[in-house]
């Protein structure tokens, strides 16, 4: 392991740039992206195993079979987190590792992995933050219909109970879902994610059932967790902007806000689906049948904190009739739209902005506005930035270093945006960098590196990038550097 490098240590920060007392500093990963050990200790395939093993679905035919081998190397990884000074680690649980068929009794060997991981974290004084679901539905449940089927919410509530029973005494912060928008609309709409279905009506049904499963899991967690444990959900809220000031583009922004954001925040935080969403999608689903009595009360059970993930804003327009719609949607190329009911909206990349290796424009103000918009719409709701970060084309220098000044600049800009939002009244409790280490970036396979720690996949060697040392110093000082790098 490399020691913290003095040459990139920030200068002493003035008092004004310090983060609030208790602000949590973390990094995040997800089970399928880092664990590997895909067929060990009783684990069975999830939809991502099936999808990644299907030719043509993932860049280069990459799979998560080995990934970053976190399953075997978690102790070293926790030691590295400790060395970097992380205060919290956000990980997800592989459902098919602990309950291989998605129903019935748990497999102790699978639970043991998470028990050991959590113990190791607590030993290192790093708070475990567990996400129950980060996109990897057990394949057997997809074979039975997947998220478009209501019965999957029963299975999820059972699984939540198993995990609360196994780890509830040691994990203080629980997240039901990570980015349910991606599960519903990339998984069942555009099909660029597992299970790769392209059925707009099924995508909307999936969204409702993900909402319901969230609410049911919150009830289970609240019943089983000790008082003081925190419950949450993480949403990738789209910071939607109209391309021009025209009424047509304002309508495009409204539509994408409805099916990108308010389809989740409406029922979860207000106990209702937005009327405009219901109207925009009425030709696809009969909402009066889909949403049953008691669903909205279940979905709107209060959470203690809302996780928000942010990478880049979403710039939209409504083309004239006859013009093509899709444009530059950052959610991947597909002949099928992930925006049911609003397939005609066009997506754009902002001019004049720098881009990451994902071709996403770098726009820290988007994070500031997102935090302020949620604060305005849901006053008093504590927020946590549960993912933020960037992929760049990192490489190891002949001296064995990974210099990633673009990532440092990205993180600096976005942490500054968090600070501005806090100063302006947003109750932001913490920040999790995506990602702790390079990993399987879904349909992009291993071609995109989001880690602050470089992973040499051939040897599984970990090399903290310059940004990891920079982040480590930010954590230590609880403040951003006042004047760039020394
Ligand atoms: O890698 C993903 C993560 O799994 C979910 N949020 C976005 C990240 C970058 O694409």
Coordinates of C-alpha atoms and ligand atoms in Angstrom, one line a residue:
X1 CA 0.0 0.0 0.0
X2 CA 1.2 3.5 -0.7
X3 CA 1.4 6.1 2.0
X4 CA -0.5 9.4 1.7
X5 CA 1.6 11.6 -0.6
X6 CA 2.7 15.0 0.8
X7 CA 3.2 16.5 -2.7
X8 CA -0.6 16.5 -3.3
X9 CA -1.6 17.4 0.2
X10 CA -3.9 20.4 0.3
X11 CA -2.9 23.6 2.0
X12 CA -4.5 24.3 5.3
X13 CA -8.1 25.2 4.8
X14 CA -9.6 28.3 6.4
X15 CA -12.5 27.7 8.8
X16 CA -15.1 28.8 6.2
X17 CA -14.5 25.7 4.0
X18 CA -14.9 23.1 6.7
X19 CA -17.8 20.6 6.4
X20 CA -20.4 20.4 9.1
X21 CA -19.6 18.4 12.2
X22 CA -20.6 14.8 11.8
X23 CA -20.5 15.0 8.0
X24 CA -19.7 11.4 6.9
X25 CA -17.0 10.7 4.4
X26 CA -17.3 7.4 2.5
X27 CA -16.8 5.5 -0.7
X28 CA -19.2 3.1 -2.4
X29 CA -19.2 -0.1 -4.4
X30 CA -21.9 -2.7 -5.4
X31 CA -21.9 -6.4 -5.1
X32 CA -21.9 -7.5 -8.7
X33 CA -19.4 -4.8 -9.7
X34 CA -16.7 -5.9 -7.2
X35 CA -17.3 -9.2 -5.5
X36 CA -16.6 -11.8 -8.1
X37 CA -16.9 -15.4 -6.7
X38 CA -20.0 -15.7 -8.8
X39 CA -20.5 -19.4 -8.2
X40 CA -18.9 -19.8 -4.8
X41 CA -20.5 -20.9 -1.5
X42 CA -23.9 -21.5 -2.9
X43 CA -24.4 -18.3 -4.9
X44 CA -26.6 -18.7 -7.9
X45 CA -26.9 -16.5 -11.0
X46 CA -28.6 -13.1 -10.8
X47 CA -30.0 -11.4 -13.9
X48 CA -26.6 -9.7 -14.3
X49 CA -24.8 -13.1 -14.5
X50 CA -27.2 -14.2 -17.2
X51 CA -27.1 -10.9 -19.1
X52 CA -23.3 -10.5 -19.0
X53 CA -22.9 -14.1 -20.3
X54 CA -25.2 -13.4 -23.2
X55 CA -23.1 -12.5 -26.3
X56 CA -23.3 -8.9 -27.4
X57 CA -24.8 -7.5 -24.2
X58 CA -21.6 -6.3 -22.4
X59 CA -18.6 -4.6 -24.0
X60 CA -15.8 -7.1 -24.8
X61 CA -17.9 -10.0 -23.3
X62 CA -16.8 -8.9 -19.8
X63 CA -18.6 -10.5 -16.9
X64 CA -18.6 -10.1 -13.1
X65 CA -17.4 -13.6 -12.5
X66 CA -14.2 -12.4 -10.9
X67 CA -14.6 -8.6 -10.9
X68 CA -12.3 -7.0 -8.3
X69 CA -12.3 -10.2 -6.3
X70 CA -13.5 -8.3 -3.3
X71 CA -15.1 -11.5 -2.0
X72 CA -11.6 -12.9 -1.3
X73 CA -9.8 -9.7 -0.7
X74 CA -12.2 -7.7 1.5
X75 CA -9.8 -7.7 4.4
X76 CA -7.1 -6.0 2.4
X77 CA -9.7 -3.7 0.9
X78 CA -10.9 -2.7 4.4
X79 CA -7.3 -2.1 5.5
X80 CA -6.9 0.2 2.5
X81 CA -10.1 2.1 3.3
X82 CA -8.7 2.6 6.8
X83 CA -5.4 3.8 5.6
X84 CA -7.2 6.3 3.4
X85 CA -9.2 7.5 6.4
X86 CA -12.7 6.6 5.1
X87 CA -15.3 6.8 7.8
X88 CA -18.0 4.8 6.0
X89 CA -18.2 2.1 3.3
X90 CA -21.4 1.8 1.2
X91 CA -21.7 -1.7 -0.2
X92 CA -24.6 -3.8 -1.6
X93 CA -25.7 -7.3 -0.8
X94 CA -25.9 -9.9 -3.5
X95 CA -29.5 -11.3 -3.0
X96 CA -28.6 -14.6 -4.8
X97 CA -25.6 -15.1 -2.6
X98 CA -27.7 -15.1 0.6
X99 CA -31.0 -16.5 -0.8
X100 CA -30.1 -18.3 -4.0
X101 CA -33.5 -18.9 -5.4
X102 CA -34.9 -15.6 -4.1
X103 CA -37.2 -17.4 -1.8
X104 CA -37.0 -19.7 1.2
X105 CA -34.3 -20.0 3.8
X106 CA -31.0 -18.2 3.7
X107 CA -27.6 -19.8 3.0
X108 CA -25.4 -19.3 6.0
X109 CA -22.2 -19.3 3.9
X110 CA -23.5 -16.4 2.0
X111 CA -24.6 -14.5 5.1
X112 CA -21.2 -15.2 6.6
X113 CA -19.4 -13.2 3.9
X114 CA -21.4 -10.1 4.9
X115 CA -21.0 -10.8 8.6
X116 CA -17.2 -10.9 8.2
X117 CA -17.2 -7.8 6.0
X118 CA -19.2 -5.9 8.5
X119 CA -17.1 -7.1 11.5
X120 CA -13.9 -6.1 9.6
X121 CA -15.3 -2.6 8.9
X122 CA -16.4 -2.1 12.5
X123 CA -13.0 -3.3 13.7
X124 CA -11.5 -0.6 11.5
X125 CA -13.9 2.0 12.8
X126 CA -15.6 2.3 9.4
X127 CA -19.4 2.5 9.4
X128 CA -21.0 -0.1 7.2
X129 CA -23.8 1.3 5.0
X130 CA -25.7 -1.6 3.4
X131 CA -27.8 -1.5 0.3
X132 CA -30.2 -4.4 -0.1
X133 CA -30.6 -4.2 -3.9
X134 CA -28.2 -2.8 -6.5
X135 CA -29.7 -4.3 -9.7
X136 CA -29.0 -8.0 -9.2
X137 CA -32.3 -9.9 -9.0
X138 CA -31.9 -13.6 -8.5
X139 CA -32.4 -15.1 -12.0
X140 CA -35.2 -17.5 -10.7
X141 CA -37.3 -14.5 -9.7
X142 CA -36.8 -13.0 -13.2
X143 CA -37.8 -16.3 -14.7
X144 CA -41.0 -16.0 -12.7
X145 CA -41.7 -12.6 -14.2
X146 CA -39.3 -10.2 -12.4
X147 CA -40.1 -6.7 -11.2
X148 CA -43.2 -6.3 -13.5
X149 CA -44.8 -8.9 -11.3
X150 CA -46.3 -7.8 -7.9
X151 CA -45.3 -11.1 -6.2
X152 CA -41.6 -10.0 -6.4
X153 CA -42.4 -7.4 -3.7
X154 CA -43.3 -10.3 -1.3
X155 CA -40.0 -11.9 -2.1
X156 CA -38.1 -8.7 -1.4
X157 CA -39.8 -8.1 1.9
X158 CA -38.8 -11.7 3.0
X159 CA -35.2 -11.0 1.9
X160 CA -35.1 -7.7 3.8
X161 CA -36.2 -9.6 6.9
X162 CA -33.4 -12.1 6.5
X163 CA -30.8 -9.4 6.2
X164 CA -32.1 -7.3 9.1
X165 CA -32.0 -10.5 11.2
X166 CA -28.4 -11.3 10.1
X167 CA -26.9 -7.8 10.3
X168 CA -29.3 -5.6 12.1
X169 CA -27.3 -5.5 15.3
X170 CA -24.2 -4.2 13.5
X171 CA -25.3 -2.1 10.5
X172 CA -26.7 1.2 11.5
X173 CA -27.7 2.5 8.0
X174 CA -29.8 0.6 5.5
X175 CA -30.7 1.4 2.0
X176 CA -33.5 -0.5 0.3
X177 CA -32.7 0.2 -3.4
X178 CA -30.0 1.8 -5.4
X179 CA -31.3 3.8 -8.4
X180 CA -34.6 2.0 -9.0
X181 CA -35.0 4.1 -12.2
X182 CA -32.2 2.1 -13.8
X183 CA -33.7 -1.2 -12.7
X184 CA -37.1 -0.3 -14.2
X185 CA -36.2 1.7 -17.2
X186 CA -32.8 0.4 -18.4
X187 CA -33.7 -3.1 -17.4
X188 CA -37.2 -3.4 -18.8
X189 CA -37.4 -0.3 -21.1
X190 CA -34.3 0.3 -23.2
X191 CA -32.9 -3.1 -22.3
X192 CA -29.3 -1.9 -22.0
X193 CA -29.2 -3.4 -18.5
X194 CA -30.3 -6.8 -17.2
X195 CA -32.6 -8.5 -17.8
X196 CA -32.6 -6.7 -21.2
X197 CA -36.3 -6.5 -21.8
X198 CA -37.7 -3.7 -24.0
X199 CA -41.3 -3.5 -22.9
X200 CA -42.4 0.1 -21.9
X201 CA -45.5 -1.1 -20.0
X202 CA -43.5 -3.7 -18.1
X203 CA -41.0 -0.9 -17.2
X204 CA -43.7 1.2 -15.6
X205 CA -45.1 -1.9 -13.8
X206 CA -41.6 -2.6 -12.5
X207 CA -41.2 1.0 -11.3
X208 CA -44.4 0.7 -9.2
X209 CA -43.3 -2.7 -7.8
X210 CA -39.9 -1.3 -6.9
X211 CA -41.6 1.5 -5.1
X212 CA -43.9 -1.0 -3.3
X213 CA -41.0 -3.3 -2.4
X214 CA -39.1 -0.3 -1.0
X215 CA -42.1 0.6 1.3
X216 CA -42.6 -3.0 2.4
X217 CA -38.9 -3.3 3.2
X218 CA -38.9 -0.1 5.2
X219 CA -41.7 -1.6 7.3
X220 CA -39.7 -4.8 7.8
X221 CA -36.5 -2.9 8.7
X222 CA -38.3 -0.6 11.1
X223 CA -39.8 -3.6 12.8
X224 CA -36.6 -5.5 13.2
X225 CA -33.8 -2.9 13.5
X226 CA -32.9 -1.4 16.8
X227 CA -34.0 2.1 17.6
X228 CA -31.6 4.6 16.1
X229 CA -30.9 2.6 13.0
X230 CA -31.4 4.7 9.8
X231 CA -33.4 3.7 6.8
X232 CA -33.0 5.2 3.3
X233 CA -33.3 4.8 -0.4
X234 CA -30.9 6.0 -3.1
X235 CA -32.3 7.7 -6.2
X236 CA -30.4 8.9 -9.2
X237 CA -32.5 12.0 -9.5
X238 CA -32.1 13.6 -12.9
X239 CA -31.1 17.3 -12.9
X240 CA -33.3 18.1 -15.9
X241 CA -32.9 21.2 -17.9
X242 CA -34.7 22.4 -21.0
X243 CA -32.5 23.1 -24.0
X244 CA -34.2 26.5 -24.7
X245 CA -36.7 28.7 -23.1
X246 CA -39.4 27.5 -25.4
X247 CA -42.7 26.0 -24.1
X248 CA -42.0 22.8 -26.0
X249 CA -38.7 22.3 -24.2
X250 CA -40.2 23.1 -20.9
X251 CA -42.7 20.4 -21.6
X252 CA -39.9 18.0 -22.4
X253 CA -38.2 18.8 -19.1
X254 CA -41.5 18.3 -17.2
X255 CA -42.0 14.9 -18.8
X256 CA -38.5 13.6 -18.1
X257 CA -38.7 15.0 -14.5
X258 CA -42.0 13.0 -14.1
X259 CA -40.8 9.7 -15.4
X260 CA -37.2 10.1 -14.2
X261 CA -37.7 11.6 -10.7
X262 CA -41.3 12.2 -9.5
X263 CA -42.3 8.6 -10.3
X264 CA -40.2 7.8 -7.3
X265 CA -40.2 10.9 -5.1
X266 CA -44.0 11.3 -5.6
X267 CA -45.2 8.1 -4.0
X268 CA -42.2 7.7 -1.6
X269 CA -42.2 11.3 -0.2
X270 CA -45.7 12.5 -0.9
X271 CA -47.8 9.4 -1.0
X272 CA -49.1 10.0 -4.5
X273 CA -48.1 9.5 -8.2
X274 CA -48.0 12.8 -10.1
X275 CA -51.1 13.5 -12.2
X276 CA -49.0 14.5 -15.2
X277 CA -47.1 11.2 -15.1
X278 CA -50.3 9.2 -15.0
X279 CA -51.6 11.2 -18.0
X280 CA -48.4 10.9 -20.0
X281 CA -48.4 7.1 -19.6
X282 CA -52.1 6.3 -19.4
X283 CA -52.0 4.6 -22.9
X284 CA -49.4 2.1 -21.5
X285 CA -50.7 1.0 -18.1
X286 CA -54.0 1.2 -16.2
X287 CA -52.7 2.8 -13.1
X288 CA -56.0 2.3 -11.3
X289 CA -55.4 -1.4 -11.4
X290 CA -51.7 -1.4 -11.0
X291 CA -51.8 0.7 -7.8
X292 CA -53.9 -1.2 -5.3
X293 CA -55.5 -0.1 -2.0
X294 CA -52.9 0.6 0.6
X295 CA -49.9 0.7 -1.8
X296 CA -49.3 4.4 -1.5
X297 CA -49.5 4.3 2.3
X298 CA -46.9 1.5 2.2
X299 CA -44.6 3.2 -0.2
X300 CA -44.6 6.5 1.7
X301 CA -43.5 5.1 5.0
X302 CA -40.9 7.7 6.1
X303 CA -37.2 7.2 5.5
X304 CA -34.6 8.8 7.8
X305 CA -32.4 10.0 5.0
X306 CA -32.7 10.2 1.2
X307 CA -29.6 9.1 -0.8
X308 CA -29.0 11.0 -4.0
X309 CA -26.6 10.0 -6.8
X310 CA -25.4 12.6 -9.2
X311 CA -23.0 12.5 -12.2
X312 CA -24.2 14.9 -14.9
X313 CA -27.3 17.0 -15.8
X314 CA -29.9 15.9 -18.3
X315 CA -30.5 18.4 -21.1
X316 CA -33.7 17.9 -23.1
X317 CA -35.8 19.3 -25.9
X318 CA -39.0 18.4 -27.7
X319 CA -38.2 18.2 -31.5
X320 CA -40.7 19.3 -34.1
X321 CA -43.0 16.5 -35.3
X322 CA -41.1 14.2 -37.7
X323 CA -37.7 14.9 -36.2
X324 CA -35.9 12.1 -34.4
X325 CA -36.1 12.0 -30.7
X326 CA -33.4 10.1 -28.8
X327 CA -30.2 12.2 -29.4
X328 CA -27.5 11.9 -26.8
X329 CA -29.1 10.1 -23.9
X330 CA -26.3 9.4 -21.4
X331 CA -28.0 6.2 -20.4
X332 CA -26.6 4.2 -23.3
X333 CA -27.5 3.6 -26.9
X334 CA -30.6 1.4 -27.7
X335 CA -33.2 1.4 -30.4
X336 CA -35.7 1.3 -27.5
X337 CA -36.3 4.3 -25.2
X338 CA -36.0 4.2 -21.4
X339 CA -38.6 6.9 -21.1
X340 CA -42.1 5.3 -21.6
X341 CA -44.7 7.8 -22.7
X342 CA -42.0 10.4 -23.5
X343 CA -40.1 8.6 -26.3
X344 CA -40.1 11.7 -28.5
X345 CA -38.0 13.8 -26.1
X346 CA -34.5 14.5 -27.4
X347 CA -31.4 14.5 -25.2
X348 CA -28.3 16.8 -25.6
X349 CA -24.8 17.2 -24.3
X350 CA -24.0 20.7 -23.1
X351 CA -21.7 22.6 -25.4
X352 CA -18.4 23.9 -24.0
X353 CA -18.2 21.6 -21.0
X354 CA -15.4 19.1 -20.3
X355 CA -16.5 15.5 -20.4
X356 CA -15.6 12.3 -18.6
X357 CA -14.6 9.0 -20.2
X358 CA -18.4 8.2 -20.2
X359 CA -18.9 11.3 -22.4
X360 CA -20.9 12.9 -19.6
X361 CA -20.5 16.6 -19.2
X362 CA -18.9 17.8 -16.0
X363 CA -21.2 20.2 -14.3
X364 CA -20.9 20.6 -10.5
X365 CA -23.6 23.3 -10.4
X366 CA -26.0 20.4 -11.3
X367 CA -25.3 18.8 -8.0
X368 CA -25.8 22.1 -6.2
X369 CA -29.2 22.7 -7.9
X370 CA -30.2 19.1 -7.3
X371 CA -29.6 19.3 -3.6
X372 CA -31.4 22.7 -3.4
X373 CA -34.3 21.5 -5.5
X374 CA -34.9 18.4 -3.2
X375 CA -34.6 20.7 -0.2
X376 CA -37.2 23.1 -1.6
X377 CA -39.6 20.3 -2.6
X378 CA -39.1 18.3 0.6
X379 CA -38.1 20.7 3.4
X380 CA -36.4 19.1 6.3
X381 CA -35.4 15.9 4.6
X382 CA -31.9 14.9 5.4
X383 CA -29.8 14.1 2.3
X384 CA -26.7 12.0 1.7
X385 CA -24.8 12.1 -1.6
X386 CA -24.5 8.3 -2.0
X387 CA -22.6 8.4 -5.3
X388 CA -20.6 11.0 -7.2
X389 CA -17.5 10.5 -9.2
X390 CA -16.1 10.1 -12.7
X391 CA -14.5 7.7 -15.1
X392 CA -11.3 8.7 -16.8
X393 CA -8.8 6.7 -18.9
X394 CA -6.4 6.0 -16.0
X395 CA -3.2 4.1 -16.5
X396 CA -0.2 3.2 -14.4
X397 CA 2.9 5.3 -15.0
X398 CA 6.4 3.6 -15.4
X399 CA 7.0 4.8 -11.8
X400 CA 3.9 2.8 -10.7
X401 CA 1.7 5.8 -10.1
X402 CA -1.8 6.6 -11.3
X403 CA -2.1 10.4 -11.8
X404 CA -5.7 11.5 -12.2
X405 CA -5.8 15.3 -12.0
X406 CA -9.1 15.3 -13.9
X407 CA -10.8 13.2 -11.1
X408 CA -9.3 15.5 -8.4
X409 CA -10.8 18.5 -10.2
X410 CA -14.1 16.7 -10.6
X411 CA -14.3 15.8 -6.9
X412 CA -13.2 19.2 -5.8
X413 CA -15.8 20.9 -7.9
X414 CA -18.6 18.7 -6.7
X415 CA -17.6 18.8 -3.0
X416 CA -17.5 22.6 -3.4
X417 CA -21.1 22.3 -4.7
X418 CA -22.1 20.3 -1.7
X419 CA -20.6 22.9 0.5
X420 CA -22.5 25.7 -1.2
X421 CA -25.8 23.7 -0.9
X422 CA -25.1 23.2 2.8
X423 CA -24.4 26.9 3.2
X424 CA -27.7 27.6 1.5
X425 CA -29.8 25.4 3.7
X426 CA -29.6 21.8 2.4
X427 CA -29.2 19.2 5.1
X428 CA -26.5 17.1 3.5
X429 CA -25.2 14.5 6.0
X430 CA -22.4 13.0 4.0
X431 CA -20.7 12.1 0.7
X432 CA -19.8 8.8 -0.8
X433 CA -17.3 8.8 -3.7
X434 CA -18.1 6.4 -6.5
X435 CA -16.2 4.3 -6.5
X436 CA -13.8 3.0 -4.0
X437 CA -12.1 1.0 -6.7
X438 CA -12.3 0.3 -10.4
X439 CA -14.9 -2.3 -11.2
X440 CA -17.4 -3.8 -13.6
X441 CA -19.2 -0.9 -15.1
X442 CA -22.3 -2.8 -16.3
X443 CA -22.7 -2.7 -20.1
X444 CA -19.3 -1.0 -20.4
X445 CA -17.6 -4.0 -18.7
X446 CA -14.1 -3.1 -17.4
X447 CA -13.5 -0.4 -20.1
X448 CA -14.5 2.4 -17.7
X449 CA -12.6 3.1 -14.5
X450 CA -14.5 5.0 -11.8
X451 CA -12.3 4.0 -8.9
X452 CA -10.2 6.3 -6.7
X453 CA -8.2 3.1 -6.3
X454 CA -6.8 1.5 -9.5
X455 CA -7.3 -2.2 -10.0
X456 CA -4.9 -4.1 -12.1
X457 CA -7.3 -6.9 -13.1
X458 CA -4.6 -9.3 -14.2
X459 CA -2.9 -9.3 -10.7
X460 CA -5.8 -7.8 -8.7
X461 CA -3.2 -5.4 -7.3
X462 CA -4.7 -2.2 -5.9
X463 CA -3.0 1.2 -6.5
X464 CA -4.5 4.3 -4.8
X465 CA -4.7 6.9 -7.5
X466 CA -3.6 10.5 -6.8
X467 CA -7.2 11.3 -6.1
X468 CA -7.3 8.8 -3.3
X469 CA -4.5 10.6 -1.6
X470 CA -6.2 13.9 -2.2
X471 CA -9.6 12.6 -0.9
X472 CA -7.8 11.2 2.1
X473 CA -6.4 14.6 3.0
X474 CA -9.8 16.3 2.5
X475 CA -11.2 13.8 5.0
X476 CA -8.5 14.3 7.5
X477 CA -8.9 18.1 7.4
X478 CA -12.7 17.9 7.0
X479 CA -12.3 20.6 4.5
X480 CA -11.5 21.3 0.9
X481 CA -8.1 22.7 0.0
X482 CA -8.3 26.5 -0.1
X483 CA -6.0 27.0 -3.2
X484 CA -5.7 24.0 -5.4
X485 CA -2.7 21.7 -5.2
X486 CA 0.6 22.6 -3.7
Ligands
LIG1 O1 -21.4 2.2 -11.7 C1 -22.6 2.8 -11.5 C2 -23.3 2.4 -10.2 O2 -23.5 1.0 -10.2 C3 -24.7 3.1 -10.1 N1 -24.6 4.5 -10.3 C4 -23.8 5.0 -11.5 C5 -22.5 4.3 -11.5 C6 -21.6 4.8 -12.7 O3 -22.3 4.6 -13.9

